[in-house]
Coordinates of C-alpha atoms and ligand atoms in Angstrom, one line a residue:
M1 CA 165.3 62.2 93.2
P2 CA 163.7 60.3 96.0
D3 CA 159.9 60.0 95.9
A4 CA 159.2 63.6 96.8
K5 CA 155.8 62.7 98.3
Q6 CA 157.6 61.1 101.2
L7 CA 159.1 62.3 104.4
F8 CA 162.5 61.3 105.6
I9 CA 162.3 60.0 109.2
N10 CA 164.7 57.5 110.9
N11 CA 166.5 56.9 107.6
Q12 CA 163.3 55.8 106.0
W13 CA 161.1 57.3 103.4
Q14 CA 157.5 57.3 104.5
A15 CA 154.2 58.9 103.5
P16 CA 152.8 61.6 105.7
A17 CA 150.1 60.4 108.2
S18 CA 147.5 62.6 106.5
G19 CA 148.4 61.4 102.9
Q20 CA 148.3 65.1 101.9
T21 CA 150.6 66.7 99.3
M22 CA 151.7 70.2 98.2
E23 CA 152.7 71.4 94.7
V24 CA 156.2 72.6 94.0
V25 CA 156.3 75.2 91.1
N26 CA 159.2 76.1 88.8
P27 CA 159.0 80.0 89.0
A28 CA 160.7 80.3 85.6
T29 CA 158.0 78.2 83.8
E30 CA 155.0 78.4 86.2
E31 CA 154.8 74.6 85.9
T32 CA 154.2 72.2 88.7
I33 CA 157.4 70.1 88.9
A34 CA 156.8 67.9 92.0
L35 CA 154.4 67.0 94.7
V36 CA 155.8 66.8 98.2
A37 CA 154.3 65.5 101.4
A38 CA 152.5 67.9 103.6
A39 CA 153.6 66.7 107.1
G40 CA 151.4 67.4 110.2
R41 CA 151.6 66.9 113.9
D42 CA 151.6 63.1 113.8
D43 CA 154.7 63.2 111.5
V44 CA 156.4 65.7 113.9
D45 CA 155.8 63.2 116.7
A46 CA 157.4 60.4 114.6
A47 CA 160.4 62.5 113.7
V48 CA 160.9 63.7 117.2
A49 CA 160.7 60.1 118.5
A50 CA 163.4 59.1 116.0
A51 CA 165.6 62.1 116.7
R52 CA 165.3 61.6 120.5
A53 CA 166.1 57.9 120.2
A54 CA 169.2 58.6 118.2
L55 CA 170.2 61.4 120.5
E56 CA 170.0 59.3 123.6
G57 CA 171.2 56.1 121.8
P58 CA 174.0 55.5 119.3
W59 CA 174.6 59.1 118.4
S60 CA 175.5 60.0 121.9
R61 CA 177.9 57.1 122.1
S62 CA 179.7 58.0 118.9
S63 CA 183.1 59.7 119.3
A64 CA 183.5 63.3 118.3
R65 CA 186.0 62.3 115.7
E66 CA 183.6 59.8 114.2
R67 CA 180.9 62.4 114.0
G68 CA 183.3 64.7 112.3
R69 CA 184.1 62.0 109.7
L70 CA 180.4 61.5 109.0
V71 CA 179.8 65.2 108.6
H72 CA 182.8 65.4 106.3
R73 CA 181.3 62.6 104.2
V74 CA 178.2 64.7 103.7
A75 CA 180.4 67.5 102.2
T76 CA 182.1 65.0 99.9
R77 CA 178.9 63.4 98.7
L78 CA 177.2 66.8 98.2
M79 CA 180.0 67.8 95.8
E80 CA 179.9 64.5 94.0
R81 CA 176.2 65.2 93.4
A82 CA 176.6 68.9 92.9
D83 CA 175.4 69.1 89.3
E84 CA 172.2 67.3 90.0
I85 CA 171.5 69.1 93.3
A86 CA 172.3 72.5 91.7
R87 CA 169.7 71.8 89.0
L88 CA 167.1 71.1 91.7
E89 CA 167.9 74.3 93.5
T90 CA 167.5 76.2 90.2
L91 CA 164.3 74.4 89.3
H92 CA 162.4 75.3 92.5
N93 CA 164.0 78.7 93.3
G94 CA 164.5 80.3 89.8
K95 CA 168.2 81.3 90.5
P96 CA 170.7 80.9 87.6
I97 CA 172.3 77.5 87.4
S98 CA 175.7 79.2 87.5
E99 CA 174.8 80.6 91.0
S100 CA 173.5 77.2 92.2
R101 CA 176.4 75.2 90.8
Q102 CA 179.3 77.6 91.4
I103 CA 178.3 79.3 94.6
E104 CA 175.5 77.8 96.6
I105 CA 176.1 74.1 96.5
P106 CA 179.9 74.4 97.0
A107 CA 179.3 76.9 99.9
A108 CA 176.9 74.3 101.5
A109 CA 179.5 71.6 101.1
E110 CA 182.2 73.9 102.5
C111 CA 180.0 74.5 105.6
F112 CA 179.8 70.7 106.3
E113 CA 183.6 70.4 105.7
Y114 CA 184.3 73.3 108.1
F115 CA 182.2 72.1 111.0
A116 CA 183.4 68.5 110.5
G117 CA 186.8 69.9 111.5
W118 CA 185.3 71.4 114.7
A119 CA 183.7 68.2 115.9
D120 CA 186.7 67.0 118.0
K121 CA 187.8 70.5 118.9
V122 CA 184.8 71.5 121.1
T123 CA 186.3 71.2 124.5
G124 CA 185.5 72.1 128.1
E125 CA 187.8 73.8 130.6
T126 CA 189.1 73.2 134.1
I127 CA 188.4 76.1 136.5
P128 CA 190.4 77.2 139.5
V129 CA 187.6 77.4 142.2
K130 CA 187.7 78.0 145.9
G131 CA 188.1 75.0 148.2
N132 CA 189.5 71.6 147.4
H133 CA 187.6 70.7 144.3
L134 CA 188.3 69.7 140.7
T135 CA 185.8 71.7 138.7
Y136 CA 185.5 71.3 135.0
T137 CA 183.0 72.0 132.2
L138 CA 181.5 69.7 129.6
R139 CA 180.2 71.1 126.3
E140 CA 177.2 68.9 125.6
P141 CA 174.7 69.0 122.7
V142 CA 171.5 71.0 123.1
G143 CA 169.4 68.0 122.0
V144 CA 166.9 67.8 119.1
V145 CA 167.2 70.8 116.8
A146 CA 164.5 71.8 114.4
A147 CA 166.0 73.8 111.5
I148 CA 163.3 76.0 109.8
V149 CA 164.6 77.6 106.6
P150 CA 163.4 80.0 103.9
W151 CA 163.4 79.7 100.1
N152 CA 166.1 82.0 98.9
F153 CA 169.2 79.8 99.7
P154 CA 167.4 76.6 100.6
L155 CA 170.4 74.2 100.8
L156 CA 172.9 76.7 102.1
L157 CA 170.8 78.1 105.0
A158 CA 170.0 74.5 106.0
A159 CA 173.7 73.6 106.0
W160 CA 174.5 76.6 108.2
K161 CA 172.3 75.0 110.9
I162 CA 172.7 71.2 110.3
A163 CA 176.5 71.2 110.0
P164 CA 177.3 72.7 113.4
A165 CA 174.3 70.9 115.0
L166 CA 175.5 67.5 113.9
A167 CA 179.2 68.2 114.6
C168 CA 178.3 69.1 118.2
G169 CA 176.3 65.9 118.7
N170 CA 172.7 67.1 118.3
T171 CA 170.1 65.5 116.1
V172 CA 168.1 67.5 113.5
I173 CA 164.7 67.8 111.9
L174 CA 164.9 70.0 108.9
K175 CA 161.8 71.9 107.6
P176 CA 162.4 73.5 104.2
A177 CA 160.2 76.3 102.9
S178 CA 157.1 75.1 101.1
Q179 CA 158.3 76.6 97.8
T180 CA 161.7 75.0 97.9
P181 CA 161.7 71.5 99.5
L182 CA 163.5 69.5 96.7
T183 CA 167.1 70.1 97.8
A184 CA 166.3 69.3 101.4
L185 CA 165.0 65.9 100.2
A186 CA 168.2 65.5 98.2
L187 CA 170.2 66.3 101.3
A188 CA 168.4 63.5 103.1
E189 CA 169.6 61.1 100.5
V190 CA 173.1 62.5 100.8
A191 CA 173.0 62.0 104.6
L192 CA 171.9 58.4 104.1
E193 CA 174.7 57.8 101.6
A194 CA 177.2 59.4 104.0
G195 CA 176.2 56.9 106.6
L196 CA 174.5 59.1 109.2
P197 CA 172.7 56.7 111.7
P198 CA 168.9 56.5 111.7
G199 CA 167.1 59.4 113.4
V200 CA 170.2 61.7 113.4
F201 CA 168.9 63.8 110.4
N202 CA 165.2 63.9 109.4
V203 CA 163.3 66.0 106.8
L204 CA 159.7 67.1 107.1
T205 CA 158.2 69.0 104.2
G206 CA 155.0 71.0 104.8
P207 CA 153.5 74.4 105.3
G208 CA 155.0 76.9 107.8
G209 CA 151.7 77.8 109.5
T210 CA 150.9 74.3 110.5
L211 CA 154.1 72.1 110.4
G212 CA 156.4 75.0 111.4
Q213 CA 154.1 75.9 114.3
A214 CA 153.9 72.2 115.4
L215 CA 157.7 72.0 115.5
V216 CA 157.9 75.2 117.5
E217 CA 155.4 74.0 120.1
H218 CA 156.6 70.4 120.4
P219 CA 157.9 69.6 123.9
G220 CA 160.4 67.0 122.5
I221 CA 162.3 69.6 120.5
D222 CA 165.0 71.6 122.4
K223 CA 166.0 74.2 120.0
I224 CA 164.7 76.1 116.9
A225 CA 167.2 77.4 114.4
F226 CA 165.3 79.7 112.2
T227 CA 166.0 81.9 109.1
G228 CA 163.1 83.8 107.6
D229 CA 160.9 86.8 107.9
T230 CA 161.1 89.0 111.0
A231 CA 157.3 88.7 111.6
T232 CA 157.6 84.9 111.5
G233 CA 160.6 85.1 113.9
K234 CA 158.5 87.0 116.4
S235 CA 155.8 84.4 116.2
I236 CA 158.4 81.7 116.7
M237 CA 159.8 83.5 119.7
R238 CA 156.3 83.7 121.2
G239 CA 155.5 80.1 120.3
A240 CA 158.8 78.8 121.8
A241 CA 158.1 80.5 125.1
D242 CA 155.8 77.9 126.5
T243 CA 158.4 75.2 126.4
L244 CA 161.3 77.7 126.8
K245 CA 163.1 76.3 123.8
K246 CA 166.5 77.8 122.8
I247 CA 166.2 79.8 119.6
T248 CA 168.4 81.5 117.1
L249 CA 166.8 83.8 114.6
E250 CA 168.3 85.1 111.4
L251 CA 165.7 87.5 110.1
G252 CA 165.2 90.2 107.5
G253 CA 167.2 93.3 106.6
K254 CA 167.2 96.6 104.8
S255 CA 170.9 96.9 104.6
P256 CA 172.5 100.3 103.7
N257 CA 175.3 100.5 101.2
I258 CA 177.1 103.8 101.7
V259 CA 179.1 105.4 98.9
L260 CA 181.3 108.3 100.1
A261 CA 182.5 110.9 97.5
D262 CA 186.1 109.7 97.7
A263 CA 185.2 106.1 96.8
D264 CA 186.7 104.2 93.8
I265 CA 183.5 104.8 91.8
D266 CA 183.9 101.9 89.4
A267 CA 184.3 99.5 92.3
A268 CA 181.4 101.1 94.2
L269 CA 179.2 100.7 91.1
R270 CA 180.0 97.0 90.8
G271 CA 179.4 96.6 94.6
A272 CA 176.1 98.5 94.6
S273 CA 174.9 96.4 91.6
I274 CA 176.0 93.1 93.1
G275 CA 174.7 94.2 96.5
I276 CA 171.1 94.5 95.2
F277 CA 170.9 92.3 92.1
Y278 CA 172.8 89.2 93.1
G279 CA 170.3 86.5 93.8
K280 CA 167.6 88.6 92.4
G281 CA 167.7 90.7 95.5
E282 CA 166.3 87.8 97.4
V283 CA 169.3 88.0 99.8
C284 CA 168.7 88.8 103.5
A285 CA 171.8 91.0 103.4
A286 CA 170.9 92.7 100.1
G287 CA 172.2 96.3 99.9
S288 CA 168.7 97.5 99.3
R289 CA 169.3 101.1 100.5
L290 CA 172.0 102.9 98.5
L291 CA 173.2 106.0 100.4
V292 CA 175.1 108.2 98.1
D293 CA 177.0 111.5 98.8
R294 CA 175.0 114.4 97.3
A295 CA 178.1 115.6 95.5
I296 CA 178.3 112.5 93.3
K297 CA 174.7 111.3 93.5
D298 CA 173.5 112.2 90.0
E299 CA 176.5 110.8 88.1
F300 CA 176.6 107.6 90.3
V301 CA 172.9 106.9 89.9
D302 CA 173.0 107.5 86.1
K303 CA 175.9 105.0 85.8
L304 CA 174.2 102.5 88.0
A305 CA 171.0 102.7 86.1
A306 CA 172.9 102.1 82.9
R307 CA 174.4 99.0 84.4
A308 CA 171.1 97.7 85.7
K309 CA 169.5 98.1 82.2
K310 CA 172.2 95.7 80.9
I311 CA 171.2 92.9 83.3
V312 CA 168.7 90.9 81.4
P313 CA 166.6 88.2 83.0
G314 CA 167.0 84.8 81.3
D315 CA 166.3 81.1 81.5
P316 CA 167.8 80.0 84.9
L317 CA 168.9 76.7 83.4
D318 CA 171.0 78.4 80.7
P319 CA 174.6 78.5 82.0
K320 CA 175.0 82.0 80.5
T321 CA 172.1 83.5 82.5
R322 CA 173.1 85.9 85.4
F323 CA 169.6 87.0 86.6
G324 CA 166.8 84.5 87.1
A325 CA 163.2 84.4 88.1
V326 CA 161.7 85.7 91.3
A327 CA 161.1 82.6 93.5
S328 CA 157.3 82.6 93.5
K329 CA 154.1 84.2 92.2
K330 CA 153.5 85.6 95.7
Q331 CA 156.9 87.2 95.8
L332 CA 156.5 88.6 92.3
E333 CA 153.3 90.3 93.5
T334 CA 155.0 91.6 96.5
V335 CA 157.9 93.1 94.5
L336 CA 155.5 94.7 92.0
R337 CA 153.4 96.2 94.8
Y338 CA 156.6 97.8 96.3
I339 CA 157.5 99.2 92.8
E340 CA 154.1 100.7 92.6
S341 CA 154.4 102.2 96.1
G342 CA 157.8 103.8 95.1
R343 CA 156.1 105.4 92.1
S344 CA 153.0 106.6 94.0
E345 CA 155.1 108.0 96.9
G346 CA 157.1 110.1 94.5
A347 CA 160.4 108.4 94.0
T348 CA 162.0 108.7 90.5
L349 CA 162.2 105.4 88.6
V350 CA 165.5 105.3 86.7
A351 CA 165.8 101.6 85.8
G352 CA 163.4 98.7 85.4
G353 CA 160.0 99.0 87.1
A354 CA 158.1 96.2 85.4
R355 CA 157.6 92.5 85.0
A356 CA 159.9 91.0 82.4
D357 CA 159.4 88.4 79.7
I358 CA 162.2 86.1 78.6
G359 CA 160.4 85.3 75.4
T360 CA 158.3 82.4 76.7
G361 CA 155.3 84.5 78.0
K362 CA 155.8 82.6 81.3
G363 CA 157.7 82.9 84.5
Y364 CA 157.9 85.3 87.4
F365 CA 160.6 87.6 86.0
V366 CA 161.1 91.2 87.1
Q367 CA 163.5 93.9 85.6
P368 CA 166.3 95.0 87.8
T369 CA 164.8 98.2 89.3
I370 CA 166.3 101.4 90.7
F371 CA 164.5 104.3 92.3
A372 CA 166.3 107.7 92.8
D373 CA 165.3 110.6 95.0
V374 CA 164.0 108.3 97.7
A375 CA 163.1 110.0 101.0
P376 CA 164.0 108.0 104.1
A377 CA 160.4 107.9 105.2
M378 CA 159.1 106.3 102.0
T379 CA 157.9 102.7 102.2
I380 CA 160.6 101.4 99.8
A381 CA 163.3 102.9 102.0
R382 CA 161.9 101.3 105.2
E383 CA 160.5 97.9 104.4
E384 CA 162.3 94.8 103.2
I385 CA 161.2 94.1 99.6
F386 CA 163.3 91.0 99.1
G387 CA 163.6 91.5 95.4
P388 CA 165.7 93.4 92.8
V389 CA 164.6 96.9 93.8
L390 CA 167.1 99.5 95.0
A391 CA 166.2 102.7 96.8
A392 CA 168.9 105.4 96.3
I393 CA 168.9 108.0 99.1
E394 CA 171.3 111.0 99.2
F395 CA 173.2 112.3 102.2
A396 CA 175.0 115.6 102.9
D397 CA 177.8 114.5 105.2
L398 CA 179.3 111.6 107.0
D399 CA 177.1 112.1 110.1
E400 CA 174.0 112.1 108.1
A401 CA 175.1 109.0 106.2
I402 CA 175.6 107.1 109.4
A403 CA 172.3 108.4 110.9
R404 CA 170.3 107.5 107.8
A405 CA 172.0 104.1 107.7
N406 CA 171.1 103.3 111.3
D407 CA 167.6 104.7 110.9
S408 CA 166.1 101.2 110.5
A409 CA 164.5 98.5 112.6
Y410 CA 166.9 96.1 111.0
G411 CA 170.6 95.6 111.4
L412 CA 171.8 92.7 109.4
A413 CA 174.5 94.1 107.1
A414 CA 176.0 97.3 105.7
G415 CA 178.6 98.4 103.2
V416 CA 180.8 101.5 102.9
W417 CA 182.9 102.6 99.9
T418 CA 185.7 105.0 100.5
R419 CA 189.4 105.4 99.7
D420 CA 190.0 106.8 103.2
I421 CA 191.0 103.8 105.4
K422 CA 190.3 105.8 108.6
K423 CA 186.8 106.8 107.5
G424 CA 186.1 103.2 106.5
H425 CA 186.9 101.8 109.9
Y426 CA 185.1 104.7 111.6
V427 CA 181.9 104.1 109.7
A428 CA 182.2 100.3 110.4
R429 CA 182.2 101.0 114.1
K430 CA 179.3 103.4 114.0
L431 CA 177.0 101.1 111.9
Q432 CA 174.4 99.0 113.8
A433 CA 174.8 95.8 111.8
G434 CA 176.1 92.3 112.3
T435 CA 178.3 92.5 109.2
V436 CA 180.0 95.5 107.6
W437 CA 181.7 95.3 104.3
I438 CA 184.3 98.0 103.5
N439 CA 184.9 98.4 99.7
T440 CA 183.2 95.1 99.0
Y441 CA 179.7 93.6 99.4
N442 CA 178.0 90.2 99.7
V443 CA 181.1 88.2 100.5
Y444 CA 180.8 85.4 103.0
D445 CA 183.0 82.6 104.4
T446 CA 182.1 79.7 106.7
A447 CA 184.9 80.9 109.1
A448 CA 183.3 84.3 109.5
P449 CA 180.2 84.8 111.8
F450 CA 177.0 86.1 110.3
G451 CA 173.9 87.3 112.0
G452 CA 171.8 90.3 113.0
Y453 CA 171.7 93.3 115.2
K454 CA 168.3 94.8 116.2
Q455 CA 165.3 93.2 114.6
S456 CA 167.4 91.2 112.2
G457 CA 167.6 88.6 114.9
F458 CA 170.1 87.1 117.3
G459 CA 172.7 84.3 117.4
R460 CA 175.5 83.9 114.9
E461 CA 175.7 81.3 112.1
M462 CA 178.9 79.9 110.7
S463 CA 182.3 80.3 112.4
A464 CA 183.2 79.2 115.9
H465 CA 180.4 81.4 117.3
A466 CA 177.8 79.0 115.9
L467 CA 179.2 76.2 118.2
E468 CA 177.9 78.2 121.2
H469 CA 174.3 77.9 120.0
Y470 CA 174.5 74.1 119.5
T471 CA 176.1 73.2 122.8
Q472 CA 175.3 73.8 126.4
V473 CA 177.8 74.0 129.3
K474 CA 177.7 71.7 132.3
S475 CA 179.8 72.4 135.4
V476 CA 181.1 69.3 137.2
W477 CA 182.4 69.6 140.8
V478 CA 184.4 66.9 142.4
D479 CA 185.3 66.9 146.1
L480 CA 189.0 66.2 146.4
N481 CA 189.2 66.5 150.2
M482 CA 191.2 63.5 151.5
Ligands
NAD1 P1 159.1 83.0 106.1 O1 159.3 83.5 107.5 O2 157.7 83.2 105.5 O3 159.4 81.4 106.0 C1 160.6 80.9 106.5 C2 160.3 79.5 107.0 O4 159.5 79.5 108.1 C3 159.6 78.6 106.0 O5 160.1 77.3 106.1 C4 158.2 78.7 106.4 O6 157.4 77.6 106.0 C5 158.3 78.7 107.9 N1 157.2 79.3 108.7 C6 156.3 80.2 108.2 N2 155.4 80.5 109.2 C7 155.8 79.8 110.3 C8 155.3 79.7 111.6 N3 154.3 80.4 112.0 N4 156.0 78.9 112.5 C9 157.1 78.3 112.1 N5 157.6 78.3 110.9 C10 157.0 79.0 110.0 O7 160.2 83.7 105.3 P2 160.5 83.5 103.7 O8 159.5 84.4 103.0 O9 160.5 82.1 103.4 O10 161.9 84.1 103.6 C11 162.2 85.4 103.4 C12 162.7 86.1 104.6 O11 163.9 85.4 105.1 C13 163.2 87.5 104.4 O12 162.6 88.3 105.4 C14 164.7 87.4 104.5 O13 165.3 88.6 104.9 C15 164.8 86.4 105.5 N6 166.2 85.8 105.4 C16 167.1 86.1 106.4 C17 168.3 85.5 106.4 C18 169.3 85.8 107.4 O14 170.3 85.1 107.5 N7 169.1 86.7 108.3 C19 168.7 84.7 105.3 C20 167.8 84.5 104.3 C21 166.5 85.0 104.4

């Protein structure tokens, strides 16, 4: 672990100008595990100067293939250090080590591998225009990119931004969430070991309100790639307006998971459970609204509740643990407040509903929680909880299922369970969501685009679509008249 109290600017570790630090807490033990630097405006100036110098200097002269090789080396080095980085991810986030080691770190590495392959395949076009001209396009980098990421998948969501940005020739300043800065600092080490030139990748740790804001307002930054809360996304959009920065926003969700009466019930039960309880429900695409056909509702909810009661929170560092700690005290309080609102607004609690203790008397653990008889107007049916709390809502027919699913300000993801292939595709087309899963849930691949409809944001991460957000198109006209 590098000295966590330092920032990574221009391939050097340096103390923040203010000398100030912030505590990082392990949510499973409530212990302070590190002090990290709290960067401010002066540090943003330094990082921007380094990123711009690299952008206009050696990085712009590197060949696309060479950039691809360097990005690929990041992937290789990440996997070589996967055990240690997975441990850091679990320590600051509270997710089970099996998830960090088997899912998140490999997915982050895969993202670097995937975009490394794209580096020398981003091409322009020649265009048949009027008159005697040769007209062609160049796909050029956008410039200095600030990547601002949340605490639920700290390394993976950073990779989704950094990998395409670097492959396309941009330079990057990464700002991790205050709660989870440790793997971003480890990634800085990895970048150094992979041989990225100075200034190409920089990491500033610090609070969102001040450091994040400073990045959003800085005239030397060309693009903000953000994942986080919808309210923060709106504030970033306003803040970026003055300098007309390009922005992509991956925001919150309240994703519906629809179970039709003809579904394979065992598969749907597994999918509904994974949909809400994977990652402690701290997943932007969590299937947090379960829409179940009235005909099967009672049986389905009973079976799901029985499953939920078997999911026992445990020590995140234990390889056998499948359900960890909520990421922070603040988040624990938010989740408990929503559970209380479910109770007081009249929903029926059928599983969980309380803080959990893993036998240590410490840690921000919550029982997997399910509410039945939830009315669409209730707070727990409308607001993103970002925790392991499921709201089960019934519907009478397919039209009502679709209407209820779309009755949300969000549109990130959705699921539908049915044995009828025509119904599955029909519902997929009708749902207002950036991702629809049919007879599965929470599956991702770097080659498939991910992003929001409606207030879940705009822009797409992963896949070839991400390249559009990290390049800009220049038309070049050449007079060929003799
Ligand atoms: P958040 O918006 O509070 O913080 C996200 C990041 O933004 C952090 O790094 C934070 O420090 C920074 N930040 C905070 N205020 C800022 C400001 N005014 N200006 C600039 N930066 C600022 O979100 P969170 O609580 O860390 O994350 C949870 C949210 O993220 C949930 O709403 C979840 O749905 C969303 N999320 C979305 C996706 C997706 O892909 N759509 C993925 C994961 C999480």
